[in-house]
Short mmCIF file of C-alpha atoms in Angstrom, two decimals:
data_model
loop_
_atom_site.label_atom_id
_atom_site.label_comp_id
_atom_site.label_asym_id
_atom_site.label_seq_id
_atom_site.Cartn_x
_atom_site.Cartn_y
_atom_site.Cartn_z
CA UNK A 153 -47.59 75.39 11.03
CA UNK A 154 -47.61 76.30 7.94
CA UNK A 155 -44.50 74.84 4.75
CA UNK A 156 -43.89 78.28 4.60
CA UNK A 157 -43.38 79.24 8.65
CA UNK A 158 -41.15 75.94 8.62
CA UNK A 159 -39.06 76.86 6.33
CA UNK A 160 -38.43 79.98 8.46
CA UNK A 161 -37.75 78.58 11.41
CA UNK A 162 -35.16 75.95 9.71
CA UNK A 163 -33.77 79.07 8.37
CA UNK A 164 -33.08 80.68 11.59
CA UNK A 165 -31.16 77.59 12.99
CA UNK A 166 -28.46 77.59 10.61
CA UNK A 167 -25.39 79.17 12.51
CA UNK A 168 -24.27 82.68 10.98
CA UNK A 169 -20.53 83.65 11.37
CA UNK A 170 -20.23 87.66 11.41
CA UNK A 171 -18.37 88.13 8.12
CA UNK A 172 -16.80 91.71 8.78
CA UNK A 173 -14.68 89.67 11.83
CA UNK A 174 -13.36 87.50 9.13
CA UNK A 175 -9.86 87.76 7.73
CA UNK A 176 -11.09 86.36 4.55
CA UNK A 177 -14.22 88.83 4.20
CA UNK A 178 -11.76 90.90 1.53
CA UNK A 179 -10.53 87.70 -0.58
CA UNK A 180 -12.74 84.55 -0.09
CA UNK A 181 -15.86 85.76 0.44
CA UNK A 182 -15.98 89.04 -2.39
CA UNK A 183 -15.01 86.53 -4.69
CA UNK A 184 -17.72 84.17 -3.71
CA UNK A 185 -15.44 81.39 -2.75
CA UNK A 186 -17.54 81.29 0.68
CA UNK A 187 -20.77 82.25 1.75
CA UNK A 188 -22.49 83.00 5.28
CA UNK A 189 -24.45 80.17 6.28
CA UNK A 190 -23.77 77.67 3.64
CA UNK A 191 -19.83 77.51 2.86
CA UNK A 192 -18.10 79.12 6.04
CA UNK A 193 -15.29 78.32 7.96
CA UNK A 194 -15.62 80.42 11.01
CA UNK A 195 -19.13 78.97 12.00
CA UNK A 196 -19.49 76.21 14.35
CA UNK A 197 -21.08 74.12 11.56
CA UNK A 198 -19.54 70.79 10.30
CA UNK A 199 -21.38 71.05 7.32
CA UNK A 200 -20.41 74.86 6.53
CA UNK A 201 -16.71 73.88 7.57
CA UNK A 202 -16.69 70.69 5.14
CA UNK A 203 -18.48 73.19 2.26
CA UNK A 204 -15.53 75.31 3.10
CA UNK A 205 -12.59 73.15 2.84
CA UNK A 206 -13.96 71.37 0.10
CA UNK A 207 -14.15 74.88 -2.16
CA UNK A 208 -10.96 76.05 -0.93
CA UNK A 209 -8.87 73.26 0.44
CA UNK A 210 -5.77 75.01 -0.20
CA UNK A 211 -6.70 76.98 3.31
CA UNK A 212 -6.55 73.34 5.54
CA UNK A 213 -3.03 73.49 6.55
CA UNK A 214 -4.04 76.81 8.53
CA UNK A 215 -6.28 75.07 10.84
CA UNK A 216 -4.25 72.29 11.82
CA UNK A 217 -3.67 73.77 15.38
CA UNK A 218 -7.70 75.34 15.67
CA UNK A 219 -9.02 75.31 18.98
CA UNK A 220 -12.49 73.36 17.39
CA UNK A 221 -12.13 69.62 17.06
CA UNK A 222 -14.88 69.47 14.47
CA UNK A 223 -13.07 71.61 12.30
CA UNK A 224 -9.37 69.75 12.69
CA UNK A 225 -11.34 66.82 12.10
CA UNK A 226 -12.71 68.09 9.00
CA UNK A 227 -9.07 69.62 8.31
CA UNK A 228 -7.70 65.74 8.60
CA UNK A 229 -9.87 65.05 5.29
CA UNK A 230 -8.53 67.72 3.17
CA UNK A 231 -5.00 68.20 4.07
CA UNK A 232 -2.09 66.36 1.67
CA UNK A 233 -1.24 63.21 3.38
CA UNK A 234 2.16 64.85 4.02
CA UNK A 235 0.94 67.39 5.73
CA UNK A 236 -0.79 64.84 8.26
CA UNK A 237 2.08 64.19 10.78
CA UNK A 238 1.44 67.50 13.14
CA UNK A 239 -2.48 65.99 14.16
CA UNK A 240 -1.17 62.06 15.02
CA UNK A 241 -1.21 63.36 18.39
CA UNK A 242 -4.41 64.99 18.16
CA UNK A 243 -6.28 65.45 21.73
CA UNK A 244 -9.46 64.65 20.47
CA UNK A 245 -10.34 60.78 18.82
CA UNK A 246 -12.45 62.08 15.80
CA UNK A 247 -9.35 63.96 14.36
CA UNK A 248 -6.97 60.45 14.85
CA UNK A 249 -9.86 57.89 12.97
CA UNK A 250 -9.98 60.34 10.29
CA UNK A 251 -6.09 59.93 10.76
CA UNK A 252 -6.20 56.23 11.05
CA UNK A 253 -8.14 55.65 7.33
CA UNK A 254 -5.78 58.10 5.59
CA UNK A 255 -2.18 58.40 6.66
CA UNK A 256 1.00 56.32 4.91
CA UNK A 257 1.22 52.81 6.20
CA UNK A 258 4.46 53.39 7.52
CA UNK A 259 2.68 55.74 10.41
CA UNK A 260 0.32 54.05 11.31
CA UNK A 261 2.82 52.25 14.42
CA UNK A 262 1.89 55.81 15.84
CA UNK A 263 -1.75 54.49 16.27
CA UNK A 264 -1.17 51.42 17.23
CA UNK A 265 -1.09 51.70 21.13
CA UNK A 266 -4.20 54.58 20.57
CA UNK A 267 -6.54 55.11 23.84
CA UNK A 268 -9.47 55.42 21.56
CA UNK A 269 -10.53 51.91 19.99
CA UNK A 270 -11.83 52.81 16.69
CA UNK A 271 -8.71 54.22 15.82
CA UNK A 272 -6.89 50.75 16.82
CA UNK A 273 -9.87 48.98 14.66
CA UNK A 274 -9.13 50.97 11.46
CA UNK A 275 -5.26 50.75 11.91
CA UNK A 276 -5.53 46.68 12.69
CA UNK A 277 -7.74 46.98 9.14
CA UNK A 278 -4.83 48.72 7.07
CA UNK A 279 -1.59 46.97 8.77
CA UNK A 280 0.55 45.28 6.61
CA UNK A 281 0.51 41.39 7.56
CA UNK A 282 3.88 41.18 8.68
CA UNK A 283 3.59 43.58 11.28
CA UNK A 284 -0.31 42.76 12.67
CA UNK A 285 0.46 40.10 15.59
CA UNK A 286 1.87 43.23 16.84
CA UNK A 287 -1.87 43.50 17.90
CA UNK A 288 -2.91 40.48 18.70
CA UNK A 289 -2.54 41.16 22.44
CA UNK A 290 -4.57 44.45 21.85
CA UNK A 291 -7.00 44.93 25.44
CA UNK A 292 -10.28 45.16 23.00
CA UNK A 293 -11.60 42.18 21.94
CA UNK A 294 -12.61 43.71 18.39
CA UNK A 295 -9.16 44.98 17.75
CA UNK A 296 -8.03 41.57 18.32
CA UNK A 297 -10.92 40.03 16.07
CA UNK A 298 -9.62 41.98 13.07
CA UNK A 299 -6.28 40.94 13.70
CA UNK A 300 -7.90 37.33 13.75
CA UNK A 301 -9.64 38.10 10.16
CA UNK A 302 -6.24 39.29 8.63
CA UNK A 303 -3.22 36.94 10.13
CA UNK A 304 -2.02 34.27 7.86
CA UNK A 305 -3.63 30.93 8.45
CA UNK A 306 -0.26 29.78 9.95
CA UNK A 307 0.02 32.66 12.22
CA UNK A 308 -3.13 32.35 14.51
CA UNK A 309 -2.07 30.01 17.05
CA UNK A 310 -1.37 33.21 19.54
CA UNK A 311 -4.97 33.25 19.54
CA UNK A 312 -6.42 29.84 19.91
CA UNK A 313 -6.51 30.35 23.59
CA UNK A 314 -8.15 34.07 23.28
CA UNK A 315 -10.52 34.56 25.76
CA UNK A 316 -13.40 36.32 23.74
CA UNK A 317 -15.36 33.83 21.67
CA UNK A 318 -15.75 35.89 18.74
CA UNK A 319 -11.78 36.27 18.32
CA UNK A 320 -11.92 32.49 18.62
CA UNK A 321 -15.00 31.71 16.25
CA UNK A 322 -12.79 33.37 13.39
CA UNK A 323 -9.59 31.64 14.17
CA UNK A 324 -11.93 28.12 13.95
CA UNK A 325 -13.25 29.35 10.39
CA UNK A 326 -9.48 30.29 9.63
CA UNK A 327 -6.54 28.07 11.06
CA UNK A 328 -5.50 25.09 9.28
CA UNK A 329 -7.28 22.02 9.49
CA UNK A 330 -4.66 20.26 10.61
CA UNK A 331 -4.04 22.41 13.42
CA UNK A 332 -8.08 22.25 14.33
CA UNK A 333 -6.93 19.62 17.16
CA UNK A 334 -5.62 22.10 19.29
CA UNK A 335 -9.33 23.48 19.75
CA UNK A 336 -11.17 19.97 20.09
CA UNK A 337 -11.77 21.06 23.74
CA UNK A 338 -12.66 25.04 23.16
CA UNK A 339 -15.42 26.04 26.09
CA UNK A 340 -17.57 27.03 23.30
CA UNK A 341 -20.02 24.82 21.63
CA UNK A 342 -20.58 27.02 18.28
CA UNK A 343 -16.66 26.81 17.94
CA UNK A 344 -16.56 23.03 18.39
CA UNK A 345 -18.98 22.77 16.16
CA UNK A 346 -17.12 24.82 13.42
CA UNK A 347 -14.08 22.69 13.99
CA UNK A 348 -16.00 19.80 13.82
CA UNK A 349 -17.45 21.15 10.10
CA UNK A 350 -13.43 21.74 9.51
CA UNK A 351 -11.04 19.13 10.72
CA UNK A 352 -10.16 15.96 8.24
CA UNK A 353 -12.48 13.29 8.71
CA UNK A 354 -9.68 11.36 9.84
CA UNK A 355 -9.08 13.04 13.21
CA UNK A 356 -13.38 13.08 14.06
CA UNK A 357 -12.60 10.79 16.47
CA UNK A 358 -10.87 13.47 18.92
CA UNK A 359 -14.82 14.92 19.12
CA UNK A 360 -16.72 11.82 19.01
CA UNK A 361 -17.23 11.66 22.62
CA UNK A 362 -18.24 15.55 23.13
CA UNK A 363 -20.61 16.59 25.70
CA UNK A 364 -22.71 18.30 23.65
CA UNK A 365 -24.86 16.19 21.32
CA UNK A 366 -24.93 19.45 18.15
CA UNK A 367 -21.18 18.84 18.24
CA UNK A 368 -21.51 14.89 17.82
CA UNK A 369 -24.25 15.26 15.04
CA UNK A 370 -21.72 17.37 12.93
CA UNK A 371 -19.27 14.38 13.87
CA UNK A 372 -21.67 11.85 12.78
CA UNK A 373 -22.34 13.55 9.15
CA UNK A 374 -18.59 13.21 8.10
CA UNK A 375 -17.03 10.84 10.12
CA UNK A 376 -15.89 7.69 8.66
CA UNK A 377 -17.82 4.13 8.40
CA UNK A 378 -15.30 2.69 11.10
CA UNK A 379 -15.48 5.23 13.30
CA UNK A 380 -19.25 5.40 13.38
CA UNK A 381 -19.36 1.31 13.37
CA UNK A 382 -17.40 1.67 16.73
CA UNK A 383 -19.44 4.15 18.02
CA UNK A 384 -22.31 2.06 17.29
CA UNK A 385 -20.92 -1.27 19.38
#
């Protein structure tokens, strides 16, 4: 096949709206402010939709109710952040992420308890501190690992006892290391080995006796002269 052929056949793919159904066939589109194929907003093209908006994004507000997700998804993007509220409720998931990364922080509780995980994710990411544990409790164990990432230090003890390992593995790298005795025991031999790395030299002796031998090697390389002397005996 010919460059040329290609081309044609590329050509032929991309979705035409029929302008003289349009409402803005008159206005927008004599004044070259949209164009069939490339910048439209009645096509069931993304990319034509996003053109659109992003020409004309004075026309978003219209389509905050349009029967195409794609296009109240693309809507979300362009719309003043005041004009948001009406779509928190939005049926479909791709229109509440978009929601999630650009709303006030003071709506975001509206997300909080989402169905749709991502959405939790990003809202967990922009939470102010004081109201994250909120989601520490969150059924998805990567909601609850950003929540781990974000807490204060001296808030994480909700999670020492998490059941995922990866929410865990962060509150090891995170928590105080005074407070590292409370996981001395953890089920998981990479996080006894961070708290191992962590805790003051002064309270090795809680691990020297672990059943794993990694987890007394890290022991041995910063635990004190007495405590290795009696290990030695």
């Amino acid at each position: 096949m010919s460059l040329g052929t290609q081309d044609e056949v590329i050509a032929d793919l991309t979705p035409l709206a029929d302008c003289s159904l349009c409402g803005y066939q008159k206005t927008l589109l004599a004044a070259g402010a949209c164009k069939p194929g490339d910048c439209c907003v009645v096509a069931d093209s993304g990319r034509q939709i996003d053109r659109f908006f992003h020409a004309n994004p004075g026309y978003a507000a219209d389509y905050i109710h349009d029967g195409f997700w794609e296009r109240r998804a693309i809507v979300a993007r362009y719309l003043p952040t005041s004009r948001l509220q009406p779509l928190l409720a939005d049926p479909d998931e791709a229109v509440r992420r978009v929601l999630a990364y650009r709303v006030p922080l003071e709506w975001l509780a509206d997300l909080r308890d989402d169905p749709d995980r991502e959405v939790r994710i990003t809202v967990a990411d922009r939470l102010p501190e004081q109201d994250l544990e909120l989601m520490a409790g969150d059924p998805d164990y990567l909601v609850r690992a950003y929540v781990a990432k974000r807490l204060p230090a001296g808030r994480l003890f909700r999670l020492l006892a998490d059941p995922d390992n990866q929410v865990r593995r962060t509150v090891a790298e995170r928590i105080s290391p005074v407070s590292l005795g409370l996981m001395v025991n953890d089920a998981d031999t990479g996080i006894r080995r961070i708290v191992a790395r962590r805790m003051d030299a002064d309270d090795l002796a809680l691990m020297s006796k672990d059943s794993d031998w990694t987890v007394r090697y890290e022991v041995a390389l910063r635990a004190p002269a007495a405590l290795l002397q009696q290990r030695s005996e």
